[in-house]
GROMACS .gro file of C-alpha atoms in nm:
model
   56
    1MET     CA    1  15.702  14.225  22.834
    2GLY     CA    2  15.647  13.925  23.037
    3LYS     CA    3  15.606  14.125  23.412
    4PRO     CA    4  15.248  14.126  23.596
    5LEU     CA    5  15.075  14.488  23.487
    6SER     CA    6  15.131  14.577  23.827
    7ALA     CA    7  15.434  14.645  23.776
    8VAL     CA    8  15.358  14.986  23.544
    9SER     CA    9  15.314  15.147  23.840
   10SER     CA   10  15.592  15.174  23.983
   11LEU     CA   11  15.781  15.264  23.689
   12HIS     CA   12  15.870  15.679  23.589
   13PHE     CA   13  15.816  15.762  23.267
   14ASP     CA   14  15.829  16.110  23.105
   15THR     CA   15  15.498  16.025  22.868
   16LEU     CA   16  15.130  15.940  22.931
   17VAL     CA   17  15.105  15.562  23.052
   18ARG     CA   18  14.813  15.351  23.017
   19ALA     CA   19  14.786  14.974  23.161
   20ILE     CA   20  14.478  14.798  23.032
   21SER     CA   21  14.359  14.428  23.146
   22TRP     CA   22  14.270  14.185  22.917
   23ASN     CA   23  13.918  14.269  23.043
   24SER     CA   24  13.913  14.669  23.055
   25VAL     CA   25  13.712  14.871  22.799
   26MET     CA   26  13.914  15.151  22.650
   27THR     CA   27  13.802  15.428  22.423
   28MET     CA   28  13.922  15.427  22.044
   29ASP     CA   29  14.037  15.793  22.038
   30PHE     CA   30  13.919  15.880  21.679
   31ASN     CA   31  13.915  16.234  21.790
   32SER     CA   32  14.253  16.359  21.667
   33MET     CA   33  14.261  16.549  21.971
   34ASP     CA   34  14.259  16.226  22.218
   35PHE     CA   35  14.480  16.049  22.035
   36ASN     CA   36  14.855  16.022  22.161
   37LEU     CA   37  15.163  15.914  21.967
   38HIS     CA   38  15.345  15.925  22.313
   39ARG     CA   39  15.168  15.762  22.509
   40LEU     CA   40  15.294  15.413  22.566
   41ASN     CA   41  15.011  15.131  22.631
   42PHE     CA   42  15.070  14.798  22.843
   43LEU     CA   43  14.802  14.503  22.738
   44ALA     CA   44  14.794  14.201  23.038
   45ASP     CA   45  14.650  13.888  22.931
   46LYS     CA   46  14.423  13.728  23.184
   47SER     CA   47  14.674  13.600  23.417
   48ASP     CA   48  14.784  13.993  23.424
   49THR     CA   49  15.128  13.911  23.243
   50ILE     CA   50  15.207  14.230  23.023
   51THR     CA   51  15.214  14.101  22.688
   52GLN     CA   52  15.238  14.381  22.494
   53ILE     CA   53  15.383  14.741  22.486
   54TYR     CA   54  15.225  15.000  22.185
   55CYS     CA   55  15.255  15.368  22.140
   56GLY     CA   56  14.914  15.536  22.076
   0.00000   0.00000   0.00000
């Protein structure tokens, strides 16, 4: 947290990762086949700073 959203692309994860900018459109994943509890989501604010990280 606190780093630019672009920093996510330089890291290696053993799970799926999704970087989400403040104005991005993303699916709601209502279908249980699409929902992935192991996926890390990185959310950024208007200044492109990561403000939230969560699984799902």
